[in-house]
Coordinates of C-alpha atoms in Angstrom, one line a residue:
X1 CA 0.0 0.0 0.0
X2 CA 2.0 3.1 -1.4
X3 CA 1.2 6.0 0.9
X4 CA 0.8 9.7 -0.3
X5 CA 1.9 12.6 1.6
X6 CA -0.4 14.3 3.8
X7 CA -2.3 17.5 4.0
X8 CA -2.9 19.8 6.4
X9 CA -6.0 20.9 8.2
X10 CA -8.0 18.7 6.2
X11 CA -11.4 19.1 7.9
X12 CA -13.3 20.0 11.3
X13 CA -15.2 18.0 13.1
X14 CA -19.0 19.4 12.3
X15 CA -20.8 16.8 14.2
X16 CA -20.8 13.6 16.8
X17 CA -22.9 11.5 17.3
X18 CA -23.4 8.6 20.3
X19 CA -26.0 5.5 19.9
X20 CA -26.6 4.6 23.4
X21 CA -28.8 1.6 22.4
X22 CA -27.6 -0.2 19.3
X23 CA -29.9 0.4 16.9
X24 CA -32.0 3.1 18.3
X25 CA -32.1 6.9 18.4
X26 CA -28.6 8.9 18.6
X27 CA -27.6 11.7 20.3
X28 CA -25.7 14.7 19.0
X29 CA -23.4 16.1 21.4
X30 CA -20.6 18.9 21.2
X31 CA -17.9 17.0 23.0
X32 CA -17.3 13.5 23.9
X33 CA -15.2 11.1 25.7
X34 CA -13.0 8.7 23.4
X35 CA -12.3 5.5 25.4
X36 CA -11.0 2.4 23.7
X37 CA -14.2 0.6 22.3
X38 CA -15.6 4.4 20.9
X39 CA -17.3 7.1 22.3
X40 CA -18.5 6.9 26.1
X41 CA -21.8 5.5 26.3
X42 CA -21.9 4.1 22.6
X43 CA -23.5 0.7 21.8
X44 CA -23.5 0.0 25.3
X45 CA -26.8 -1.2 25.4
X46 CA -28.9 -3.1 23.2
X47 CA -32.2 -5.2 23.0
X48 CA -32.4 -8.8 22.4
X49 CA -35.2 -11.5 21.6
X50 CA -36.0 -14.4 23.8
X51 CA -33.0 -16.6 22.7
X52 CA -30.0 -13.4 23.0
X53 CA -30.2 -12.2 19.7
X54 CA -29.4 -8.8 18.8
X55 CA -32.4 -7.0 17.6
X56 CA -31.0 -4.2 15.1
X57 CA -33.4 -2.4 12.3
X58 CA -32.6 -4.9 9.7
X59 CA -35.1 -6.8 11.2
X60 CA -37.0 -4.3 13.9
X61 CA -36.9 -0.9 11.8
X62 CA -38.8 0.3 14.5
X63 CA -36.0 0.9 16.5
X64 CA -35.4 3.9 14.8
X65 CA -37.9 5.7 16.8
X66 CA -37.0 4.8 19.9
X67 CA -35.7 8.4 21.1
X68 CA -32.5 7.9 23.9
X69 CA -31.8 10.6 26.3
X70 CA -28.6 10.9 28.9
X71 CA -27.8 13.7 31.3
X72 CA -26.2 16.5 29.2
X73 CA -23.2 16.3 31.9
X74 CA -22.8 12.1 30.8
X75 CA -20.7 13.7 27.8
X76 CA -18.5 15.9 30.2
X77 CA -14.7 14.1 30.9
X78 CA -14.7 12.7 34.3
X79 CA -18.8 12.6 34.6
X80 CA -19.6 9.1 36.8
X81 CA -23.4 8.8 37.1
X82 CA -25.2 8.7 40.6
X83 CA -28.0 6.9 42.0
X84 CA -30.5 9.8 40.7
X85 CA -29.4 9.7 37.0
X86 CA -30.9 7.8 34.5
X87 CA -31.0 7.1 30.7
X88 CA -34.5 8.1 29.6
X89 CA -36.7 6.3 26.3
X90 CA -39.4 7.2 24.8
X91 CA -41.3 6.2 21.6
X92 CA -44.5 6.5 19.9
X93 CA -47.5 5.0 21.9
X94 CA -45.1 4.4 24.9
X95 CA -45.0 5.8 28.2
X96 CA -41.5 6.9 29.2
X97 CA -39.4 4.7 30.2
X98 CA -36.1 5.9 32.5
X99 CA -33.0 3.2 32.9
X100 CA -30.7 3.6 36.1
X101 CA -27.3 4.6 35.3
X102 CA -26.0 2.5 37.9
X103 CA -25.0 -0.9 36.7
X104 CA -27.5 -3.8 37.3
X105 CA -26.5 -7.0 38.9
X106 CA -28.7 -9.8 37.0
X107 CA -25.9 -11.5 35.1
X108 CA -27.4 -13.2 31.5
X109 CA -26.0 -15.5 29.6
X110 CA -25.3 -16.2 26.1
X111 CA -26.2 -13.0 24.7
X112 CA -25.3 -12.9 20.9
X113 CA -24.5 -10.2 18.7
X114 CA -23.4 -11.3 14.9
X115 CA -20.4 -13.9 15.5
X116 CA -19.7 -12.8 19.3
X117 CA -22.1 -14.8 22.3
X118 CA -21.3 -13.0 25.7
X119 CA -22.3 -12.2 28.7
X120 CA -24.4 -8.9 29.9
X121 CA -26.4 -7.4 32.7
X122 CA -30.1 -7.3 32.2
X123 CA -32.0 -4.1 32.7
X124 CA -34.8 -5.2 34.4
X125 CA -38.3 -6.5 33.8
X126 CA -39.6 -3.0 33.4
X127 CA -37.8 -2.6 30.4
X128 CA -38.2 -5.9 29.0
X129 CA -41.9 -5.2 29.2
X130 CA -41.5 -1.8 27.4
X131 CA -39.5 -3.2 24.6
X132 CA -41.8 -6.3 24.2
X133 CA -44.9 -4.6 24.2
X134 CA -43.2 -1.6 21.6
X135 CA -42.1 -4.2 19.1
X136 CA -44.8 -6.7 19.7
X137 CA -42.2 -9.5 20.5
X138 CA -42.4 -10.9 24.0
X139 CA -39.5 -11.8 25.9
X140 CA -37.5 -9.1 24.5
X141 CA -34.8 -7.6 27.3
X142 CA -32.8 -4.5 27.3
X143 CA -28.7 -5.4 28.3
X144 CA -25.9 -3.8 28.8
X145 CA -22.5 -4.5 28.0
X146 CA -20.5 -6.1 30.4
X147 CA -17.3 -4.4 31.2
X148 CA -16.5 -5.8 33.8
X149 CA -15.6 -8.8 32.7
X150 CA -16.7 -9.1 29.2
X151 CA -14.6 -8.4 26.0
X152 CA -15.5 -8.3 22.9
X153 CA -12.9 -8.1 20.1
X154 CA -12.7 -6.4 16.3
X155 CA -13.5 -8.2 13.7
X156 CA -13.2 -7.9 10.0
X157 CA -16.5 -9.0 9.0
X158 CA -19.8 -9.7 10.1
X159 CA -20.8 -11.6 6.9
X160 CA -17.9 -14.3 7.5
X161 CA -18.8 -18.1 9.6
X162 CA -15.1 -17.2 10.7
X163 CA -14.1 -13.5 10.9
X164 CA -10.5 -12.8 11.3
X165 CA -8.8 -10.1 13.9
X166 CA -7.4 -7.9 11.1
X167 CA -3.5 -7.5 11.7
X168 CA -4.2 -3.1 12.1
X169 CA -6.9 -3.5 14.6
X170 CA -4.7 -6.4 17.0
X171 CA -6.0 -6.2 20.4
X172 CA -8.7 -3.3 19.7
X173 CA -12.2 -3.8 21.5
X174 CA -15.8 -2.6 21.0
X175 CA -19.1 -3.3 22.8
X176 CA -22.2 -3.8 21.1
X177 CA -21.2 -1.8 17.9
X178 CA -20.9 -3.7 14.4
X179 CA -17.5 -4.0 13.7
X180 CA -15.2 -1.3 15.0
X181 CA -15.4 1.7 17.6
X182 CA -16.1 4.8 15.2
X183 CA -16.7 5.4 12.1
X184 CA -16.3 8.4 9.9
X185 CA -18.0 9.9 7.1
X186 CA -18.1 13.6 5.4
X187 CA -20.8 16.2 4.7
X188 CA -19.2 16.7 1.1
X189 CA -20.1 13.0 0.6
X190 CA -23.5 13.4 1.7
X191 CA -24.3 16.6 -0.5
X192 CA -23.0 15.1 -3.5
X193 CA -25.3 11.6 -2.7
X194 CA -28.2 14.2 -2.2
X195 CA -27.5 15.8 -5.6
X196 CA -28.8 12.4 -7.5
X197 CA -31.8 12.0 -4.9
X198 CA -34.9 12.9 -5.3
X199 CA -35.7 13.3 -1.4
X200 CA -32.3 14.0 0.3
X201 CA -31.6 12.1 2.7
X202 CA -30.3 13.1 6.5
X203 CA -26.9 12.2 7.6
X204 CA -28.7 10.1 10.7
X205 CA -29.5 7.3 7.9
X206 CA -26.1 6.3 7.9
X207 CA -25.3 6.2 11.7
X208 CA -21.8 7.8 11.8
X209 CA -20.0 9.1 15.0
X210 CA -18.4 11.7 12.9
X211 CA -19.2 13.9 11.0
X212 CA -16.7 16.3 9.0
X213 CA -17.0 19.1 6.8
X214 CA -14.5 20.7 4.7
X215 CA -12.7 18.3 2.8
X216 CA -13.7 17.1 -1.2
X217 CA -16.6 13.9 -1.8
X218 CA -15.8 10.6 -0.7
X219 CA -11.6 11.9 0.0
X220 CA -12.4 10.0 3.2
X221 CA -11.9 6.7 1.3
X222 CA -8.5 7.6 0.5
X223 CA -7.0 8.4 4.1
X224 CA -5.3 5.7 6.4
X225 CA -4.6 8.2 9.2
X226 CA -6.2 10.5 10.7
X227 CA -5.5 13.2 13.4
X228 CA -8.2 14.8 15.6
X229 CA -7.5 16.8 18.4
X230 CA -4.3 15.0 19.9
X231 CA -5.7 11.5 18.8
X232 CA -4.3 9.0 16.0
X233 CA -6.5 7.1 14.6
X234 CA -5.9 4.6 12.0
X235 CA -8.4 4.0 9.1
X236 CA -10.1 0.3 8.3
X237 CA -12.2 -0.5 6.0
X238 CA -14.9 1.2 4.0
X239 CA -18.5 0.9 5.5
X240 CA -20.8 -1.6 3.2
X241 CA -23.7 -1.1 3.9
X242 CA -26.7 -2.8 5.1
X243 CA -30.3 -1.7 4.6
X244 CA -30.6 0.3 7.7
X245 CA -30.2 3.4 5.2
X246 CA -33.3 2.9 3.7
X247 CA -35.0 2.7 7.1
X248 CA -36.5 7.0 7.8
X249 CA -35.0 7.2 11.5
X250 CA -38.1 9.4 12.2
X251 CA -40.7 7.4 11.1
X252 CA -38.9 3.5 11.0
X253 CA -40.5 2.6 8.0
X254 CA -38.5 1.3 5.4
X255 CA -37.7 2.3 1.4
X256 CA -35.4 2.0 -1.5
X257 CA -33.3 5.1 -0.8
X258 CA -30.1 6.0 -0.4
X259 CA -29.4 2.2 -1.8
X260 CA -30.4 2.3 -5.0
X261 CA -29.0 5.6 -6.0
X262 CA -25.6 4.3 -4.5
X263 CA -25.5 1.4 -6.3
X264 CA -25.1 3.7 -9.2
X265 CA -21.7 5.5 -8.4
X266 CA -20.6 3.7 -5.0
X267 CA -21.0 0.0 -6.0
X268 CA -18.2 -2.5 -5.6
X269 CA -18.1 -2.5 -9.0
X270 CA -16.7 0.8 -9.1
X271 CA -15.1 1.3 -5.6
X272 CA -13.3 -1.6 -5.9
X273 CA -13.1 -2.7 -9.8
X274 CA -10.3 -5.1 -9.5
X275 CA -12.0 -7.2 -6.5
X276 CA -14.6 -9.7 -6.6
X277 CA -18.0 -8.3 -7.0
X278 CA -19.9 -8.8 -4.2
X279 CA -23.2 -6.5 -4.6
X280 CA -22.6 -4.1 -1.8
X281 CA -22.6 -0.1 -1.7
X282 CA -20.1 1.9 0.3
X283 CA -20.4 4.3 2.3
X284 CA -18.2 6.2 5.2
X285 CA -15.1 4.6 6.8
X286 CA -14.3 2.7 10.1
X287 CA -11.6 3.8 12.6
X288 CA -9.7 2.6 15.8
X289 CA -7.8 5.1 17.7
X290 CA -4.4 4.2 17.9
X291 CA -3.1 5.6 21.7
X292 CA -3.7 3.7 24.3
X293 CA -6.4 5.5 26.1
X294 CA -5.7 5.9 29.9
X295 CA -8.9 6.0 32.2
X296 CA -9.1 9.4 34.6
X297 CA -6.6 11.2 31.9
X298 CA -7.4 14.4 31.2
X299 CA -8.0 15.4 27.4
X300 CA -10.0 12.7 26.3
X301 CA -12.5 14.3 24.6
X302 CA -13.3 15.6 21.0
X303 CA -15.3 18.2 20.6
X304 CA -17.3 19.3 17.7
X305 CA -15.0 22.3 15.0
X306 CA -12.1 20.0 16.0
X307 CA -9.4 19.8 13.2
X308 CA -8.8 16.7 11.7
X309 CA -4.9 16.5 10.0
X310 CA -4.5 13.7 7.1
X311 CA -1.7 11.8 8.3
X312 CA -1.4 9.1 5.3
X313 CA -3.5 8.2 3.0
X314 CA -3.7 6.0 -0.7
X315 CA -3.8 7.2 -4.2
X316 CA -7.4 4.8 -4.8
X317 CA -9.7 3.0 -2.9
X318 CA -8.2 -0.4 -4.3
X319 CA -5.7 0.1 -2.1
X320 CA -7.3 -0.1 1.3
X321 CA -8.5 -3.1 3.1
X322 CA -12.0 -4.5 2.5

């Protein structure tokens, strides 16, 4: 992989976004915590059926509406919740629902998400009454991640029987996310995806935890690493996508667009000409941050107008990992 020289000042930071609950509403915020398996409170919850699946829109698009609310202080460096502070749901034809911030003690087993089966903490029955009667599925429970003594290791690919540590994310961890802590994608990208729709579409259809403005369409393809604030953080692998983009995150009912429009300029086909053709559309890029991240540090924190600095990057898409 040949790599170019860098450029300066590439971009800022417009907008960040944390998913509390994978697969539900997200939150924007103007600062937030980096920690080594993404942004504080990101995928650290999420709902599963009655035998520890995952339920994620591809199958529950109602998700989407499921609105997720944390103490504007969670997102401040060095915040620890108290006995009075709670994550707060809410959602069409649903009372509110309010989650303690303090970590529950019922231990469950097996809980599965993609290739990974863990354990988690379950949320109570209150919850699992609220999510069950919302998507009509009884038995469904709200968990959260285990940190304590659960781990949960990058992976290349959740389409693989046998995914594979890749070799630049070695030792890297996430929670409840798809495949790697953050991901990255550009407002120039999106504008120029808008200009060949006929409804433009919002940015929240593609579920990034960045946001960036001021660099040229898609350039975030290109870059291997990446510089925001005082943090390294190497690129992955482009983002195929699912068909959670054609899901409206304010209504959860489900369409053709963005996909079909990207199948016409951001296919495999044409991202990638000289690999084999696998039907999927790009969009955005995944990242790991590359420090080791020290708990109680000071300065962990991106905040939104943030400059990102190109550190490397590759003359074609070819060149990076799929």
């Amino acid at each position: 992989m040949e790599k170019l020289p860098s450029q300066e000042a590439t971009a800022k930071v417009s907008s960040i976004f944390v998913y509390p609950i994978k697969s539900c509403g997200g939150i924007s915020v103007s600062e937030a915590p980096i920690t080594p398996t993404g942004f504080r409170w990101d995928r650290q919850w999420m709902v599963i059926n009655a035998k520890g699946r995952a339920y994620t829109q591809r199958v529950e698009p109602k998700l989407a509406c499921v609105e997720v609310h944390l103490p504007k202080e969670a997102f401040q460096e060095g915040w620890e919740p108290s006995s009075s502070s709670y994550m707060v749901l809410k959602a069409p034809g649903m009372d509110v629902l309010e989650i303690s911030l303090s970590t529950p003690q019922v231990r469950v087993k097996g809980v599965r998400v993609w290739e990974w089966t863990g354990d988690a903490v379950d949320e109570g029955d209150d919850a699992s009454k609220w999510f069950s009667d919302y998507l009509g599925k009884p038995s469904s429970r709200l968990v959260r991640f285990n940190s304590a003594s659960a781990t949960r290791p990058v992976k290349t690919s959740f389409w693989s029987h046998k995914p594979v540590e890749p070799e630049y994310a070695r030792g890297k961890q996430i929670m409840f996310s798809d495949l790697f802590p953050y991901m990255i994608a550009s407002q120039a990208s999106l504008d120029t995806l808008n200009e060949h729709l006929k409804d433009p579409v919002p940015i929240n259809r593609f579920r990034p935890n960045l946001l960036i403005d001021g660099c040229e369409p898609f350039s975030e393809d290109l870059w291997t690493d990446v510089k925001i604030n005082n943090f390294t953080f190497q690129c992955c692998m482009l983002c195929y996508r699912c068909k959670i983009p054609k899901v409206n995150q304010e209504t959860g009912i489900e369409g053709t667009e963005p996909n079909e429009t990207l199948k016409k300029f951001r296919s495999d086909a044409i991202v990638y000409p000289s690999r084999k053709q696998r039907g999927r559309v790009y969009f955005g890029q995944y990242l790991v941050c590359k420090d080791n991240l020290i708990a109680g540090v000071e300065g962990n924190v991106i905040k939104v107008g943030d400059h990102l600095h190109v550190l490397n990057m590759v003359s074609s898409a070819d060149e990076v990992p799929e």
